[in-house]
Amino acid sequence: MPQIVINTRPVERAAPLTQHLQAAGLTVIDIPMLTLLPRSTTDIDIALMHQWLAGEYKALVIVSPTAAASGLAVWQSLEHEEREYKEKDSSDKYAQSSLEGLSLPSPLVAVGEATAAEFSQVRIDTTDYQILQPETANNEGMLAMPEIDSLQAGDKLLIWRGLGGRRLLVDTLQARGVHIDSIAWYERAMPIEALAHYQQWQRAFLTHSTASSQQPKPIVVISSAAAFEHWSNIVNDGESKTLKKKQNTDAVADIAERPSLTLKDFSYVVLGERLANMVAAQQLSYWRVEDLSPDTILSAIHSKI
């Protein structure tokens, strides 16, 4: 039977992985466990952006494509306001600065290819500083970069991110005495339709697996603690409702026909040590990856099938 993989990544980030796994012959079900909601930009956020543009930070770290797109939009807006102000003094200077594009005030570290690609949409002057990427697209990879590894006590680093997420980079640098400022451009929430999508898939899966005892465990790709929390809530909610129904003798026959899956009925691909510890604590079958590239995830799945 074909291996089923459930991709829980947000809609905005799911397609490359889904298409890659499908091309490898796997059956992929998209059930996003996160939706990314924009946050209102505060006066503090704008102040931090002005400090970055003034060259007060040793580097800017951007942890996702969504953070890149959101921050870039504000950066362009601030640059436009500045150029409009300068235009009043000299239209020639304004025209020249418009041709030069956005000027980087510090090295820019993009966690991966998709994040860096957001900056290909605009003209950016990289004469003084470059757009850099770690060899491995995660917190560990960024910590290994010379631009980050060389940061010392008293240095300042700005991070564009979403609310929540991994803290390895921040905790490691703060322990070294580095001053960290961050702008959370978005927050994560569980999609409204997540429960309905899961229940619909579960009904179809259980109907099919009843007819075939050879169906392997579905594999669930989990990329964040928030996604795992939402997944656990949805699966446990279905199991809890099944147990309650079993207490009603009139429903026993119906439950026998339509059981609910538990967390242990799945195997998991999880990102990094923190998530590995979370699933291990629940004695779940998993394997750990260090980045979310489609090739990495496919290799992990093939190693276990």
Coordinates of C-alpha atoms in Angstrom, one line a residue:
M1 CA 0.0 0.0 0.0
P2 CA 1.3 3.5 -0.7
Q3 CA 2.7 5.4 2.3
I4 CA 0.4 8.2 3.5
V5 CA 2.1 11.4 4.6
I6 CA 0.2 14.2 6.4
N7 CA 1.7 17.6 5.8
T8 CA 0.7 19.9 8.6
R9 CA 2.7 22.9 7.4
P10 CA 0.9 26.3 6.9
V11 CA -0.8 26.7 3.5
E12 CA 1.7 29.3 2.5
R13 CA 4.6 26.8 2.9
A14 CA 3.1 23.4 2.2
A15 CA 3.2 23.2 -1.6
P16 CA 6.9 22.5 -2.2
L17 CA 7.0 19.6 0.3
T18 CA 3.7 18.1 -0.9
Q19 CA 4.7 18.2 -4.6
H20 CA 8.1 16.7 -3.8
L21 CA 6.7 13.8 -1.9
Q22 CA 4.0 13.2 -4.4
A23 CA 6.6 13.1 -7.2
A24 CA 8.3 10.3 -5.2
G25 CA 5.2 8.2 -5.2
L26 CA 3.8 9.0 -1.7
T27 CA 0.2 9.9 -0.9
V28 CA 0.2 13.3 0.7
I29 CA -2.7 14.8 2.6
D30 CA -2.5 18.5 3.4
I31 CA -4.0 19.2 6.9
P32 CA -2.4 22.5 8.0
M33 CA -2.1 22.8 11.8
L34 CA -1.0 26.4 11.6
T35 CA -2.3 29.6 10.0
L36 CA -0.2 32.7 10.0
L37 CA -2.0 35.9 11.0
P38 CA -0.4 39.3 10.6
R39 CA 0.1 41.4 13.7
S40 CA -0.3 45.2 13.8
T41 CA 2.9 47.1 13.5
T42 CA 3.6 49.0 16.7
D43 CA 5.6 52.2 17.4
I44 CA 8.2 50.1 19.1
D45 CA 8.5 48.0 15.9
I46 CA 9.0 51.1 13.8
A47 CA 11.6 52.4 16.3
L48 CA 13.6 49.2 16.0
M49 CA 13.4 49.4 12.2
H50 CA 14.8 53.0 12.4
Q51 CA 17.6 51.8 14.7
W52 CA 18.5 49.0 12.2
L53 CA 18.4 51.4 9.2
A54 CA 20.8 53.7 11.2
G55 CA 23.3 50.9 11.5
E56 CA 22.9 50.1 15.2
Y57 CA 22.8 46.3 14.8
K58 CA 25.6 43.9 13.8
A59 CA 23.2 41.8 11.7
L60 CA 19.6 41.2 10.9
V61 CA 18.3 37.6 11.2
I62 CA 15.1 36.6 9.4
V63 CA 13.6 33.3 10.3
S64 CA 10.9 32.7 7.7
P65 CA 9.5 33.8 4.3
T66 CA 6.5 35.4 6.0
A67 CA 8.7 37.5 8.3
A68 CA 10.8 38.5 5.3
A69 CA 7.8 39.6 3.3
S70 CA 6.3 41.5 6.2
G71 CA 9.5 43.2 7.2
L72 CA 10.4 44.0 3.7
A73 CA 7.1 45.8 3.2
V74 CA 7.7 48.0 6.2
W75 CA 11.3 48.6 5.2
Q76 CA 10.2 49.8 1.7
S77 CA 7.6 52.0 3.3
L78 CA 10.1 53.7 5.6
E79 CA 12.6 54.2 2.7
H80 CA 9.8 55.7 0.6
E81 CA 8.9 58.2 3.4
E82 CA 12.6 59.1 3.8
R83 CA 13.0 59.7 0.1
E84 CA 9.9 61.8 -0.1
Y85 CA 11.3 63.9 2.6
K86 CA 14.7 64.3 0.9
E87 CA 12.9 65.0 -2.4
K88 CA 11.9 68.4 -1.0
D89 CA 15.5 69.4 -0.8
S90 CA 16.8 68.0 -4.1
S91 CA 14.8 66.1 -6.8
D92 CA 18.1 65.1 -8.4
K93 CA 19.3 63.4 -5.3
Y94 CA 16.0 61.7 -4.8
A95 CA 16.0 60.3 -8.4
Q96 CA 19.5 59.0 -7.9
S97 CA 18.7 57.3 -4.6
S98 CA 15.6 55.6 -6.2
L99 CA 17.8 54.0 -8.8
E100 CA 20.2 52.7 -6.2
G101 CA 17.5 50.7 -4.5
L102 CA 17.3 49.7 -0.8
S103 CA 20.7 49.9 1.0
L104 CA 21.6 47.2 3.6
P105 CA 22.8 48.7 6.9
S106 CA 24.1 45.4 8.1
P107 CA 24.6 41.8 7.0
L108 CA 21.2 40.1 6.4
V109 CA 20.9 36.5 7.4
A110 CA 18.0 34.6 5.8
V111 CA 17.4 31.2 7.4
G112 CA 16.8 29.4 4.0
E113 CA 16.3 29.7 0.3
A114 CA 12.6 30.6 0.5
T115 CA 13.3 33.4 3.0
A116 CA 16.2 34.8 0.9
A117 CA 14.0 34.6 -2.3
E118 CA 11.6 37.2 -0.8
F119 CA 14.4 39.8 -1.4
S120 CA 14.8 39.0 -5.0
Q121 CA 11.5 40.9 -5.6
V122 CA 13.2 44.2 -5.0
R123 CA 16.4 46.0 -5.9
I124 CA 18.8 45.8 -2.9
D125 CA 22.2 47.4 -2.9
T126 CA 24.6 44.8 -1.5
T127 CA 27.8 46.8 -2.0
D128 CA 28.6 47.1 1.7
Y129 CA 26.7 44.0 3.1
Q130 CA 25.4 40.8 1.7
I131 CA 22.3 38.6 2.0
L132 CA 23.7 35.5 3.6
Q133 CA 22.3 32.0 4.3
P134 CA 23.6 29.3 6.7
E135 CA 24.7 25.9 5.3
T136 CA 21.9 24.2 7.3
A137 CA 18.6 26.1 7.3
N138 CA 17.9 26.2 11.1
N139 CA 18.9 27.8 14.3
E140 CA 22.0 25.6 14.6
G141 CA 23.1 26.6 11.1
M142 CA 22.8 30.3 11.8
L143 CA 24.8 30.0 15.1
A144 CA 27.6 28.4 13.1
M145 CA 27.9 31.4 10.7
P146 CA 30.9 33.6 11.3
E147 CA 28.7 36.7 11.3
I148 CA 26.7 35.2 14.2
D149 CA 29.4 33.2 15.9
S150 CA 31.6 36.3 16.2
L151 CA 29.0 38.3 18.2
Q152 CA 30.2 39.3 21.6
A153 CA 28.8 40.8 24.8
G154 CA 27.4 44.3 24.0
D155 CA 26.8 43.6 20.4
K156 CA 23.2 44.1 19.1
L157 CA 21.2 41.7 16.8
L158 CA 17.8 42.3 15.3
I159 CA 15.5 39.4 14.5
W160 CA 12.4 39.3 12.2
R161 CA 10.2 36.5 13.2
G162 CA 6.7 35.2 14.2
L163 CA 5.4 35.2 17.7
G164 CA 6.6 32.1 19.5
G165 CA 8.9 29.6 17.7
R166 CA 12.3 28.1 18.6
R167 CA 14.5 30.0 21.1
L168 CA 17.8 28.3 20.6
L169 CA 19.4 31.2 18.7
V170 CA 18.1 33.8 21.1
D171 CA 18.9 31.9 24.3
T172 CA 22.4 31.0 23.1
L173 CA 23.3 34.6 22.1
Q174 CA 21.8 36.2 25.2
A175 CA 23.8 33.8 27.4
R176 CA 26.9 35.3 25.6
G177 CA 25.8 38.8 26.5
V178 CA 24.5 39.8 23.1
H179 CA 21.6 42.2 23.1
I180 CA 18.7 40.8 21.1
D181 CA 15.8 42.8 19.8
S182 CA 13.0 41.2 17.7
I183 CA 10.0 42.2 15.7
A184 CA 7.2 39.6 15.6
W185 CA 5.4 40.4 12.3
Y186 CA 2.9 37.5 12.6
E187 CA 1.4 35.0 15.0
R188 CA 0.4 31.4 14.6
A189 CA -3.1 30.0 15.2
M190 CA -4.9 26.8 14.5
P191 CA -6.9 27.0 11.2
I192 CA -10.7 27.0 11.8
E193 CA -11.2 24.1 9.3
A194 CA -8.4 21.9 10.8
L195 CA -10.7 19.7 12.9
A196 CA -13.2 19.1 10.1
H197 CA -10.4 18.3 7.6
Y198 CA -8.8 15.8 10.0
Q199 CA -12.2 14.1 10.8
Q200 CA -13.0 13.8 7.1
W201 CA -9.6 12.2 6.3
Q202 CA -9.9 9.9 9.4
R203 CA -13.3 8.6 8.3
A204 CA -11.9 7.8 4.8
F205 CA -8.7 6.2 6.2
L206 CA -10.5 4.0 8.7
T207 CA -12.9 2.8 6.0
H208 CA -10.1 1.9 3.8
S209 CA -7.9 0.4 6.5
T210 CA -10.7 -1.9 7.6
A211 CA -10.6 -3.6 4.2
S212 CA -6.8 -3.8 4.2
S213 CA -4.7 -4.8 7.3
Q214 CA -1.5 -4.0 5.4
Q215 CA -1.9 -0.2 5.6
P216 CA 1.3 1.2 7.1
K217 CA 1.1 3.9 9.8
P218 CA 0.5 7.4 8.3
I219 CA 3.5 9.7 8.7
V220 CA 2.9 13.2 10.1
V221 CA 5.3 16.0 9.3
I222 CA 5.5 18.4 12.3
S223 CA 7.6 21.5 12.1
S224 CA 6.9 23.4 15.3
A225 CA 5.7 22.9 18.9
A226 CA 2.6 24.9 18.2
A227 CA 1.7 22.6 15.3
F228 CA 2.3 19.5 17.4
E229 CA 0.1 21.0 20.2
H230 CA -2.7 21.6 17.7
W231 CA -2.4 18.2 16.1
S232 CA -2.4 16.5 19.6
N233 CA -5.6 18.5 20.6
I234 CA -7.4 17.4 17.4
V235 CA -6.5 13.7 17.6
N236 CA -7.1 13.5 21.4
D237 CA -10.4 15.3 20.9
G238 CA -11.6 12.6 18.6
E239 CA -10.4 9.9 20.9
S240 CA -12.1 11.5 23.9
K241 CA -15.4 11.7 22.1
T242 CA -15.1 8.0 21.2
L243 CA -14.5 7.0 24.8
K244 CA -17.5 9.1 25.9
K245 CA -19.7 7.4 23.4
K246 CA -18.6 4.0 24.5
Q247 CA -20.1 4.7 27.9
N248 CA -23.5 4.7 26.2
T249 CA -24.4 1.1 25.5
D250 CA -26.7 2.1 22.6
A251 CA -23.6 3.5 20.8
V252 CA -21.3 0.5 21.2
A253 CA -22.1 -1.1 17.8
D254 CA -21.6 2.2 16.0
I255 CA -18.2 2.8 17.7
A256 CA -17.1 -0.7 16.7
E257 CA -17.6 0.4 13.1
R258 CA -16.0 3.8 13.5
P259 CA -13.2 3.9 16.0
S260 CA -10.9 7.0 16.4
L261 CA -7.2 7.0 15.8
T262 CA -4.8 7.9 18.6
L263 CA -1.4 9.7 18.5
K264 CA 0.3 6.4 18.6
D265 CA -1.4 5.3 15.4
F266 CA 1.0 7.7 13.5
S267 CA 4.7 8.0 13.0
Y268 CA 6.2 11.5 13.0
V269 CA 8.9 13.5 11.2
V270 CA 9.9 16.3 13.6
L271 CA 12.2 19.3 13.4
G272 CA 15.0 19.6 15.9
E273 CA 15.7 18.5 19.5
R274 CA 12.9 20.3 21.2
L275 CA 10.2 18.6 19.1
A276 CA 12.0 15.3 19.3
N277 CA 11.8 15.5 23.1
M278 CA 8.1 16.4 23.0
V279 CA 7.1 13.3 21.0
A280 CA 9.6 11.1 22.8
A281 CA 7.9 12.1 26.1
Q282 CA 4.7 10.6 24.8
Q283 CA 6.4 7.4 23.6
L284 CA 5.5 8.1 19.9
S285 CA 7.4 6.7 16.9
Y286 CA 9.4 9.4 15.2
W287 CA 12.5 10.4 13.4
R288 CA 14.2 13.8 13.7
V289 CA 15.4 16.1 10.9
E290 CA 17.5 19.2 11.2
D291 CA 15.9 21.2 8.4
L292 CA 12.6 21.2 6.5
S293 CA 13.9 20.9 2.9
P294 CA 11.8 18.4 0.9
D295 CA 14.9 16.3 0.1
T296 CA 15.7 16.0 3.8
I297 CA 12.2 15.0 4.8
L298 CA 11.9 12.5 1.9
S299 CA 15.2 10.9 2.9
A300 CA 14.1 10.5 6.5
I301 CA 10.8 8.9 5.4
H302 CA 12.6 6.5 3.0
S303 CA 15.0 5.5 5.8
K304 CA 12.1 4.2 7.8
I305 CA 9.8 2.7 5.2

